[in-house]
Amino acid sequence: MRTILEQIQQAAKRIEPYTVKTPLIRLSQLDSYLGCQVYAKCECMQITGSFKLRGAMNMIMGLDPEQLKNGIVTASSGNHGRGCAYAAKKLGIPATVVVPDSAPPIKVENIRRLGAEIVQCPAVKRFEVAEQLCQEKHAEFIPPYNAEQIMAGQGTAGLEIMEQLPEVDMVVIPVSGGGLIGGVSAAIKETDQRVTVIGVEPAAIPRYTASLPAGEPVTVEQKLTIADALVSNHPGTKCFPMVQKYVDRIATAEEEQILQAQKLLLTEGKIFAEASGCLGIAGVLAGRVAVQPDQKVCFLISGGNCSIQQLEILNSVEIPKEAERR
Amino acid sequence: MRTILEQIQQAAKRIEPYTVKTPLIRLSQLDSYLGCQVYAKCECMQITGSFKLRGAMNMIMGLDPEQLKNGIVTASSGNHGRGCAYAAKKLGIPATVVVPDSAPPIKVENIRRLGAEIVQCPAVKRFEVAEQLCQEKHAEFIPPYNAEQIMAGQGTAGLEIMEQLPEVDMVVIPVSGGGLIGGVSAAIKETDQRVTVIGVEPAAIPRYTASLPAGEPVTVEQKLTIADALVSNHPGTKCFPMVQKYVDRIATAEEEQILQAQKLLLTEGKIFAEASGCLGIAGVLAGRVAVQPDQKVCFLISGGNCSIQQLEILNSVEIPKEAERR
């Protein structure tokens, strides 16, 4: 039985030929806005435009070739679907991706271009539809977050952070079902317990904020958020214990701060991320992630699949400086 | 008498407390578009949003305190003005910046915010107006490119490239008056003659393309270009011999390729640069900078001072893949 750290290390070796070690960048231009020494781990620069390729590739590569001959099926708001479609293409197997009707067209188109079959349905029905497709096709289901091998794959981003910035004081991570933060927090804490790990989720869908005090996964109302990649309305049953064990705190950010964070990262940081990728920064802007001027804080920027048209909403957004928020 | 490399090394020490070592990032997502191994030296992430701070800070710090008591004056399409204004603020001296009427409002506003006095005039009159202001104020003129200490300051970006990616095969640099490429090409060639250095200028204002065959600086027609930071209509007399000595080739790019390059860097590379910063990539897209799949090519992204509104023009731009351009 492998420890979680060994699983993540194995994943890193396995996916290495198919992924890139994304840059971890010092963004001093953001210090005066956030009140700490700002670093960004740029998963928006990962192949397929998000961290999701790490988990999908790790899980698919871990399956038996016999299991894979009928291909894979997944359900995803976009980034996991694109990661799965890319992995399937690279490994030469068929992929079917169930996508919510609400997913941005650019994400759907990017999946289609990779040769995957697209099935659209209402967001709440997506797992049901995917399960039915698996039975029809005798295909393997690749869950977006709730699986050990998915978390182990996402955790490789955490190993890279500890290698690229061993002196990091805090890592702040966007949260949805918990696959990313589950894996990354384990990689970080099992490497260096001294590092604080914070998750930030949209205030509109506060599944971890509701679940942690309850001591078990709680389903919250499925509301809309500009963070369209963070729409899970409950923690993954396998992710939840990881978050309980390894994450120091979960905070929330309102829609306004999410947009401010995206604009700040773009116009001052010069990094193009999707709104969902900016939740960590949004948490600080919302005053719900406490940081100090001498702390090295690494924001994991989870994805960058966003069209130029989608940026128009940012024109009217104003970004307060740190001093102005006090 | 110091060699040019020693001048650049001195500049690096001098400006180190006031500038950042900008990231040099591997952008594998761009390889299939450009046909080489793509790296970006992100001067768009420099303080003030462009490389210009390097030269301005170096020149101002090299002046006698007595000379500086009446402050500095400069003329600039924006980025050099912002660099000078920031340097003056940090050093506690007054600054006046002459800005062409055509400069984007965001650039002018960013200069004003730093406490500098703004004087607007037609682009062709800007040096005349600046000279007059210098006489009135008994202030020091800080030229945008045509000075040894300006080139030495910009050259520090070249030293960093050689330190961050010593195995680089080619460096491709946006060109206007020649201050950036003059300093950077010297730093690179004096460190490692093996590295190819290419400059790319807008086809609309081909001052080096006209001057190099003539063997002397030639003034070309002052046309408009989307690359609003590259509007010099003649090479600097001090920059020209540096380009003759250290640059392997100057190429041009049309407006269409400049916009394609900006969109490519943004949507696939996830880096937000101004159009002027993307000339190197535009040169490859235009088929005028020959690269090979196994070459490590570093594109110097010179600046990122661009508003979100200015990106709207990119919506209709289509980017051809490398294979489609053959």
XYZ file of C-alpha atoms in Angstrom:
652
model
C 0.000 0.000 0.000
C 1.528 3.266 -1.145
C 1.371 6.407 0.982
C -0.351 9.405 -0.586
C 3.017 11.087 -1.144
C 4.293 7.980 -2.962
C 1.153 7.952 -5.121
C 1.761 11.577 -6.076
C 5.435 10.906 -6.796
C 4.447 7.948 -8.971
C 1.941 10.174 -10.793
C 4.649 12.767 -11.435
C 6.823 10.139 -13.170
C 3.897 8.716 -15.109
C 2.540 11.982 -16.542
C 5.904 13.681 -17.069
C 6.098 12.920 -20.842
C 2.619 14.386 -21.448
C 2.548 17.498 -19.247
C 4.743 20.534 -18.624
C 6.239 21.740 -15.389
C 4.367 25.051 -15.297
C 6.210 28.266 -14.363
C 6.097 29.572 -10.811
C 6.490 33.331 -11.200
C 7.251 36.131 -8.759
C 4.663 38.905 -9.357
C 5.985 41.861 -7.338
C 3.582 44.211 -9.147
C 0.751 42.606 -7.154
C 2.357 43.020 -3.709
C 0.820 46.447 -3.028
C -2.635 45.118 -3.902
C -2.480 41.927 -1.863
C -0.212 42.882 1.031
C 2.252 39.991 0.738
C 5.041 38.721 -1.508
C 3.051 37.377 -4.441
C 3.945 34.281 -6.467
C 1.811 32.538 -9.082
C 1.923 28.850 -10.001
C 0.665 29.118 -13.564
C -1.469 26.062 -14.276
C -3.188 28.248 -16.871
C -0.003 27.535 -18.865
C -0.426 23.746 -18.539
C -1.169 21.847 -21.758
C -4.996 22.024 -22.305
C -5.000 25.287 -20.317
C -5.583 23.887 -16.830
C -4.259 21.521 -14.137
C -6.958 19.008 -15.071
C -4.679 17.187 -17.507
C -2.527 16.002 -14.594
C -5.272 14.008 -12.870
C -6.950 12.749 -16.024
C -3.673 11.536 -17.523
C -2.632 9.850 -14.284
C -5.896 7.985 -13.844
C -6.207 6.880 -17.473
C -2.573 5.696 -17.574
C -3.208 3.685 -14.418
C -6.043 1.659 -15.983
C -5.556 -1.745 -17.591
C -5.213 -1.583 -21.411
C -8.034 -4.156 -21.579
C -10.258 -1.802 -19.576
C -9.494 1.030 -21.979
C -10.300 -0.588 -25.302
C -13.862 0.812 -25.295
C -12.584 4.233 -24.345
C -13.449 6.637 -21.572
C -16.448 8.763 -20.615
C -16.419 11.804 -18.405
C -18.623 14.640 -17.163
C -17.101 18.069 -16.822
C -17.769 21.799 -16.892
C -15.019 21.995 -19.485
C -11.443 21.803 -18.230
C -11.544 18.195 -17.044
C -13.292 17.286 -20.275
C -10.529 18.924 -22.275
C -7.884 17.201 -20.164
C -9.548 13.803 -20.705
C -9.999 14.418 -24.426
C -6.335 15.356 -24.805
C -5.175 12.361 -22.753
C -7.372 9.990 -24.778
C -6.063 11.395 -28.037
C -2.446 11.026 -26.913
C -3.106 7.436 -25.770
C -5.122 6.551 -28.868
C -8.458 5.697 -27.228
C -11.986 7.102 -27.837
C -13.440 9.693 -25.430
C -16.991 10.919 -24.765
C -17.424 14.109 -22.738
C -20.717 15.084 -21.082
C -20.807 18.887 -20.826
C -23.341 21.070 -18.995
C -25.462 23.313 -21.227
C -24.011 26.283 -19.331
C -20.356 25.617 -20.254
C -18.696 28.442 -22.246
C -18.659 27.647 -25.991
C -14.874 28.086 -26.177
C -14.375 25.233 -23.727
C -16.754 22.930 -25.586
C -15.118 23.754 -28.907
C -11.654 23.047 -27.503
C -12.824 19.575 -26.436
C -14.452 18.841 -29.784
C -11.258 19.830 -31.616
C -9.383 17.105 -29.757
C -11.608 14.495 -31.381
C -13.878 13.709 -28.425
C -17.613 13.092 -28.778
C -19.642 15.827 -26.984
C -22.936 15.217 -25.175
C -24.656 18.308 -23.692
C -27.190 18.167 -20.844
C -28.330 20.195 -17.783
C -25.515 20.519 -15.211
C -27.356 18.574 -12.489
C -27.934 15.604 -14.847
C -24.353 15.262 -16.058
C -23.223 12.345 -13.884
C -26.410 10.401 -14.565
C -26.006 10.847 -18.332
C -22.330 9.881 -18.117
C -23.122 6.687 -16.190
C -25.670 5.667 -18.791
C -23.147 6.257 -21.581
C -20.567 4.133 -19.746
C -23.010 1.238 -19.623
C -23.986 1.590 -23.281
C -20.363 1.786 -24.481
C -18.800 -0.484 -21.838
C -16.438 2.435 -21.330
C -14.507 3.590 -18.251
C -15.728 6.606 -16.305
C -13.041 9.191 -15.434
C -14.464 11.297 -12.581
C -13.556 14.998 -12.452
C -12.355 14.924 -8.856
C -13.624 12.137 -6.640
C -10.922 9.481 -7.099
C -7.530 8.785 -5.506
C -5.706 8.680 -8.813
C -7.241 12.005 -9.889
C -6.099 13.660 -6.662
C -2.660 12.071 -6.958
C -2.314 13.541 -10.456
C -3.400 17.032 -9.368
C -1.019 16.726 -6.426
C 1.944 16.799 -8.819
C 1.400 20.572 -9.059
C 2.033 20.700 -5.306
C 5.300 18.752 -5.628
C 6.408 21.274 -8.243
C 5.582 24.224 -5.978
C 7.742 22.760 -3.205
C 10.581 22.181 -5.658
C 10.317 25.609 -7.328
C 9.813 27.668 -4.153
C 10.851 25.581 -1.120
C 10.739 28.675 1.115
C 7.034 29.309 0.370
C 5.001 30.269 3.468
C 1.447 29.823 2.167
C -0.267 28.261 -0.840
C -3.769 29.437 -1.788
C -5.862 27.192 -4.032
C -9.241 27.486 -5.840
C -11.750 24.911 -4.572
C -14.667 23.071 -6.180
C -15.204 19.351 -5.542
C -11.803 19.106 -3.898
C -9.660 17.126 -6.334
C -7.065 19.849 -6.815
C -6.788 20.986 -3.219
C -6.939 17.399 -1.938
C -3.897 16.353 -3.948
C -1.941 19.595 -3.726
C -2.425 20.033 0.026
C -1.239 16.455 0.629
C 1.866 16.995 -1.527
C 2.693 20.197 0.330
C 2.013 19.102 3.902
C 3.735 15.725 3.458
C 6.790 17.615 2.153
C 6.817 20.482 4.676
C 4.254 20.807 7.482
C 5.331 24.419 8.045
C 3.529 25.643 4.880
C -0.007 26.955 5.368
C -2.562 25.699 2.826
C -5.734 27.708 2.232
C -8.601 26.931 -0.117
C -10.980 29.531 -1.550
C -14.391 28.673 -3.006
C -17.078 30.898 -4.556
C -19.427 32.287 -1.879
C -22.264 31.343 -4.260
C -21.561 27.595 -3.849
C -19.879 27.194 -0.429
C -19.795 23.385 -0.315
C -16.696 23.082 1.902
C -17.623 26.026 4.109
C -20.887 24.178 4.826
C -19.375 20.683 5.062
C -16.354 21.169 7.321
C -18.321 22.247 10.439
C -20.806 19.444 9.712
C -17.957 16.925 9.647
C -19.247 15.339 6.449
C -19.949 16.271 2.801
C -23.024 18.503 2.581
C -24.825 19.367 -0.662
C -25.504 23.085 -1.120
C -27.786 24.902 -3.532
C -26.592 24.849 -7.164
C -26.251 28.582 -7.799
C -24.527 30.324 -10.689
C -21.040 31.817 -10.412
C -18.682 33.579 -12.810
C -16.213 30.902 -11.681
C -17.707 28.415 -14.142
C -15.149 25.697 -13.424
C -16.004 25.567 -9.708
C -19.640 24.432 -9.869
C -19.671 21.228 -7.782
C -22.412 21.561 -5.195
C -20.851 19.024 -2.788
C -17.367 17.887 -1.750
C -16.136 14.603 -3.198
C -16.440 11.842 -0.595
C -12.787 10.911 -1.201
C -11.624 14.532 -1.333
C -13.338 15.618 1.874
C -11.106 13.632 4.293
C -8.012 14.958 2.487
C -9.204 18.529 2.948
C -10.017 17.790 6.613
C -6.514 16.387 7.128
C -4.290 18.692 5.094
C -6.014 22.077 4.565
C -5.635 24.753 7.238
C -8.683 26.785 6.276
C -11.355 27.240 3.595
C -12.449 30.797 2.762
C -14.990 32.193 0.298
C -14.951 35.032 -2.233
C -17.866 36.986 -3.668
C -18.434 37.441 -7.403
C -17.144 41.038 -7.208
C -13.789 40.009 -5.781
C -13.450 37.148 -8.252
C -13.728 39.639 -11.122
C -11.342 42.067 -9.403
C -8.842 39.238 -9.013
C -9.075 38.273 -12.674
C -8.575 41.876 -13.767
C -5.675 42.401 -11.353
C -3.864 39.290 -12.528
C -4.373 40.322 -16.147
C -3.626 44.039 -16.102
C -0.941 44.169 -13.391
C 0.349 40.585 -13.343
C 0.116 40.226 -17.152
C -1.265 36.703 -16.765
C -4.421 35.651 -18.590
C -6.457 33.348 -16.357
C -10.088 32.319 -16.270
C -12.170 33.673 -13.373
C -12.094 30.282 -11.616
C -8.299 30.395 -11.624
C -8.250 33.599 -9.579
C -10.144 32.455 -6.480
C -7.041 32.536 -4.274
C -6.363 36.165 -5.123
C -10.082 36.894 -4.717
C -9.961 35.477 -1.190
C -7.271 37.987 -0.233
C -9.143 40.860 -1.926
C -12.243 39.823 0.022
C -10.263 40.161 3.261
C -10.896 36.499 4.092
C -7.359 35.180 3.641
C -5.032 36.922 6.110
C -1.527 37.536 4.788
C 1.543 39.464 6.013
C 3.896 41.744 4.001
C 6.907 39.456 4.588
C 5.085 36.231 3.682
C 5.809 34.438 0.413
C 2.337 33.481 -0.795
C 1.896 31.266 -3.850
C -1.451 31.515 -5.616
C -2.247 28.447 -7.672
C -3.787 29.801 -10.890
C -5.778 26.747 -11.873
C -6.769 27.515 -15.461
C -6.793 29.929 -18.369
C -9.544 28.768 -20.685
C -11.312 32.051 -21.311
C -12.116 33.958 -24.490
C -11.222 37.579 -25.157
C -14.960 38.323 -25.389
C -15.400 37.132 -21.797
C -13.010 39.873 -20.649
C -15.449 42.643 -21.578
C -17.160 42.320 -18.204
C -13.886 43.426 -16.574
C -13.958 46.898 -18.145
C -16.154 48.318 -15.391
C -14.388 46.512 -12.532
C -12.253 48.620 -10.151
C -9.483 47.090 -8.084
C -8.831 48.511 -4.600
C -5.230 48.684 -3.344
C -4.425 46.882 -0.102
C -4.214 50.144 1.858
C -7.663 51.211 0.578
C -9.329 48.042 1.821
C -8.400 48.623 5.467
C 37.291 53.385 -20.496
C 34.796 50.612 -19.828
C 33.842 48.036 -22.465
C 30.170 47.860 -23.391
C 29.808 44.588 -21.457
C 31.291 46.246 -18.369
C 28.871 49.160 -18.769
C 25.959 46.734 -18.883
C 27.267 44.814 -15.873
C 27.633 48.105 -13.976
C 24.074 49.030 -14.961
C 22.802 45.682 -13.660
C 24.315 46.387 -10.227
C 23.073 49.972 -10.208
C 19.433 49.315 -11.096
C 19.084 46.037 -9.171
C 17.335 47.613 -6.128
C 14.724 49.311 -8.339
C 13.900 46.679 -10.957
C 12.914 43.014 -11.021
C 14.605 40.145 -12.793
C 11.700 39.338 -15.098
C 10.671 35.706 -15.652
C 11.930 33.800 -18.682
C 9.195 31.256 -19.380
C 9.017 28.158 -21.557
C 5.811 28.389 -23.639
C 5.453 24.950 -25.207
C 1.847 25.703 -26.178
C 3.219 28.070 -28.855
C 5.636 25.574 -30.432
C 3.131 24.254 -32.968
C 2.313 27.805 -34.077
C 5.870 29.069 -34.401
C 7.808 25.935 -35.365
C 10.496 26.150 -32.675
C 10.951 25.717 -28.918
C 9.373 28.916 -27.651
C 10.592 30.908 -24.646
C 9.438 34.374 -23.544
C 11.493 36.930 -21.621
C 8.633 38.785 -19.942
C 9.590 42.457 -19.775
C 5.839 43.105 -19.696
C 6.213 41.969 -16.065
C 8.924 44.555 -15.342
C 7.989 47.326 -12.894
C 6.189 50.073 -14.929
C 5.146 47.355 -17.419
C 8.093 47.535 -19.813
C 11.899 47.232 -20.139
C 12.139 51.044 -20.323
C 12.678 51.395 -16.572
C 16.063 49.685 -16.931
C 17.591 52.320 -19.198
C 15.921 55.318 -17.581
C 16.971 54.266 -14.083
C 20.534 53.558 -15.199
C 20.979 56.898 -16.938
C 19.386 58.978 -14.183
C 21.424 57.215 -11.472
C 24.582 57.925 -13.458
C 24.034 61.696 -13.428
C 25.590 64.028 -10.882
C 23.206 64.929 -8.001
C 23.934 68.606 -8.803
C 22.754 67.999 -12.380
C 19.540 66.442 -11.117
C 18.315 69.111 -8.712
C 16.100 70.731 -11.384
C 14.731 67.360 -12.384
C 14.473 65.534 -15.681
C 12.536 65.968 -18.920
C 11.805 63.313 -21.467
C 9.820 62.673 -24.644
C 8.156 59.304 -25.077
C 5.267 57.451 -26.648
C 4.496 56.247 -23.171
C 6.626 53.423 -21.782
C 9.869 55.412 -21.499
C 7.900 58.252 -19.975
C 6.451 55.914 -17.385
C 9.901 54.481 -16.679
C 11.362 57.973 -16.209
C 8.458 59.098 -14.033
C 8.841 56.054 -11.799
C 12.622 56.485 -11.572
C 12.257 60.176 -10.721
C 9.679 59.402 -8.046
C 11.908 56.733 -6.476
C 14.913 59.102 -6.536
C 12.888 62.069 -5.282
C 13.345 64.452 -8.247
C 10.750 66.219 -10.443
C 9.930 64.838 -13.916
C 8.252 66.336 -16.994
C 7.117 63.968 -19.746
C 6.320 65.106 -23.296
C 3.804 62.664 -24.770
C 2.528 62.471 -28.366
C -1.170 63.252 -28.824
C -1.567 59.724 -30.245
C -0.400 57.902 -27.098
C -3.016 55.572 -25.564
C -4.792 57.260 -22.606
C -3.902 54.367 -20.271
C -0.198 55.059 -20.787
C -0.582 58.799 -20.174
C -2.662 58.181 -17.067
C -0.089 55.744 -15.687
C 2.607 58.441 -16.042
C 0.466 61.122 -14.420
C -0.267 58.844 -11.459
C 3.458 58.663 -10.724
C 3.503 62.407 -10.103
C 5.096 63.566 -13.361
C 3.996 66.676 -15.235
C 2.502 65.778 -18.655
C 2.916 67.904 -21.812
C 1.084 66.666 -24.926
C 2.070 67.620 -28.515
C 2.142 66.132 -32.045
C 4.512 63.119 -32.240
C 6.943 64.773 -34.680
C 7.365 67.840 -32.417
C 8.074 65.927 -29.216
C 11.872 66.293 -29.105
C 11.686 69.995 -29.952
C 9.196 70.621 -27.172
C 11.289 68.607 -24.721
C 14.440 70.571 -25.551
C 12.643 73.833 -24.934
C 11.358 72.580 -21.587
C 14.896 71.536 -20.590
C 16.147 75.050 -21.251
C 13.275 76.666 -19.361
C 13.660 74.403 -16.336
C 17.445 73.883 -16.488
C 16.534 70.213 -16.339
C 18.326 67.138 -17.701
C 16.987 65.463 -20.846
C 16.657 61.660 -20.638
C 16.460 60.413 -24.234
C 14.258 57.396 -24.979
C 16.984 55.424 -26.771
C 19.883 57.375 -28.229
C 22.395 57.295 -25.346
C 25.059 54.852 -24.169
C 23.677 54.689 -20.625
C 20.154 54.024 -21.900
C 21.413 51.144 -24.041
C 23.531 49.814 -21.164
C 20.441 49.774 -18.948
C 18.297 47.962 -21.516
C 21.181 45.534 -22.040
C 20.670 44.184 -18.533
C 17.679 42.245 -19.936
C 20.162 40.513 -22.247
C 22.452 39.563 -19.360
C 19.448 38.024 -17.621
C 18.503 35.998 -20.702
C 22.013 34.523 -20.859
C 21.874 33.680 -17.164
C 18.338 32.246 -17.243
C 18.705 30.258 -20.489
C 22.421 29.882 -21.345
C 21.618 27.277 -24.001
C 19.412 29.692 -25.987
C 19.957 29.519 -29.763
C 18.216 32.700 -30.894
C 16.846 35.882 -29.310
C 14.205 37.895 -31.194
C 13.639 41.513 -30.173
C 11.150 44.289 -31.078
C 12.868 47.285 -32.712
C 12.135 51.014 -32.788
C 14.966 53.556 -32.362
C 17.345 50.783 -31.334
C 17.944 51.323 -27.616
C 16.643 47.948 -26.544
C 18.182 45.856 -29.298
C 21.445 47.822 -29.137
C 21.999 46.996 -25.482
C 20.533 43.490 -25.481
C 22.407 42.343 -28.600
C 25.696 43.585 -27.112
C 25.055 41.764 -23.831
C 24.241 38.554 -25.678
C 27.023 38.572 -28.296
C 29.698 39.655 -25.811
C 28.612 36.731 -23.602
C 28.198 34.082 -26.319
C 28.824 34.769 -30.019
C 27.029 31.525 -30.908
C 23.574 33.032 -30.164
C 21.715 34.526 -33.153
C 20.123 37.934 -32.513
C 17.239 39.077 -34.724
C 15.317 42.344 -34.596
C 11.783 42.818 -35.876
C 10.266 46.236 -36.679
C 6.803 47.194 -37.973
C 6.709 47.091 -41.798
C 4.891 50.460 -41.559
C 8.018 52.218 -40.182
C 11.010 50.193 -41.457
C 13.796 52.518 -40.253
C 16.467 49.819 -39.798
C 15.445 47.899 -42.902
C 16.060 51.128 -44.846
C 19.168 52.215 -42.931
C 21.277 49.050 -42.807
C 21.791 48.742 -46.621
C 22.460 52.520 -46.733
C 25.174 52.145 -44.088
C 23.820 55.080 -42.096
C 20.662 56.150 -40.235
C 17.885 56.974 -42.716
C 14.636 58.732 -41.810
C 11.494 56.984 -43.114
C 7.920 58.203 -43.407
C 6.099 58.570 -40.057
C 3.210 56.154 -40.602
C 0.807 54.756 -38.035
C 1.144 51.279 -36.567
C -0.754 49.271 -33.960
C 2.681 48.889 -32.352
C 2.382 52.309 -30.731
C 5.622 52.017 -28.749
C 7.720 51.493 -31.897
C 7.162 54.808 -33.685
C 10.693 56.225 -34.139
C 11.109 57.097 -37.796
C 14.928 56.842 -37.720
C 17.585 54.780 -35.916
C 19.418 56.480 -33.058
C 22.882 57.592 -34.205
C 24.412 55.811 -31.187
C 22.199 52.756 -31.538
C 22.834 52.234 -35.249
C 26.518 51.146 -34.936
C 25.547 48.711 -32.170
C 22.907 47.124 -34.393
C 25.424 46.983 -37.266
C 27.946 45.246 -35.019
C 25.834 42.882 -32.921
C 22.550 42.101 -34.712
C 22.456 39.280 -37.245
C 19.384 40.437 -39.125
C 16.458 42.869 -39.013
C 13.069 41.660 -40.275
C 9.672 43.333 -40.547
C 6.117 42.320 -39.648
C 2.826 43.593 -41.071
C -0.010 44.896 -38.901
C -1.955 41.648 -39.414
C 0.833 39.482 -38.009
C 1.400 41.855 -35.106
C -2.222 41.387 -34.041
C -2.015 37.622 -34.577
C 1.083 37.551 -32.385
C -0.605 39.508 -29.601
C -3.637 37.212 -29.693
C -1.483 34.069 -29.783
C 0.597 35.148 -26.802
C -2.582 36.020 -24.888
C -4.886 33.123 -25.654
C -2.358 30.271 -25.955
C 0.626 31.635 -24.029
C -1.585 33.263 -21.338
C 0.663 36.342 -21.324
C -0.830 39.815 -21.651
C 1.463 41.989 -23.753
C 0.963 45.173 -25.742
C 1.099 44.838 -29.538
C 4.600 46.363 -29.635
C 5.839 43.636 -27.324
C 4.881 40.907 -29.783
C 6.957 41.960 -32.800
C 9.355 39.016 -32.473
C 6.515 36.502 -32.621
C 4.955 38.521 -35.455
C 8.197 38.203 -37.442
C 7.977 34.411 -37.257
C 4.252 34.432 -38.147
C 5.108 36.644 -41.129
C 7.591 33.993 -42.319
C 10.442 36.515 -42.100
C 12.319 35.019 -39.154
C 13.454 31.487 -40.038
C 13.412 29.060 -37.106
C 13.898 25.289 -36.703
C 11.891 22.824 -34.547
C 14.924 21.976 -32.374
C 15.947 25.610 -31.801
C 15.416 27.286 -28.444
C 14.125 30.720 -29.424
C 13.618 33.422 -26.802
C 11.177 36.182 -27.690
C 11.759 39.352 -25.734
C 8.267 40.615 -24.842
C 9.115 44.266 -24.379
C 5.986 45.637 -22.696
C 2.481 45.044 -21.437
C 0.884 48.467 -21.108
C -2.419 47.809 -22.826
C -6.012 48.193 -21.691
C -8.654 45.474 -21.842
C -10.623 47.714 -24.255
C -7.708 47.602 -26.700
C -8.068 43.810 -26.906
C -11.450 44.062 -28.649
C -9.705 44.375 -32.012
C -8.323 40.855 -31.493
C -11.768 39.207 -31.541
C -11.798 38.960 -35.336
C -8.137 37.939 -35.686
C -7.402 34.344 -36.742
C -4.074 32.701 -35.991
C -2.681 30.208 -38.528
C -0.759 27.167 -37.243
C 2.788 26.700 -38.461
C 1.813 23.851 -40.804
C -0.937 26.014 -42.369
C 1.480 28.802 -43.270
C 3.684 26.601 -45.475
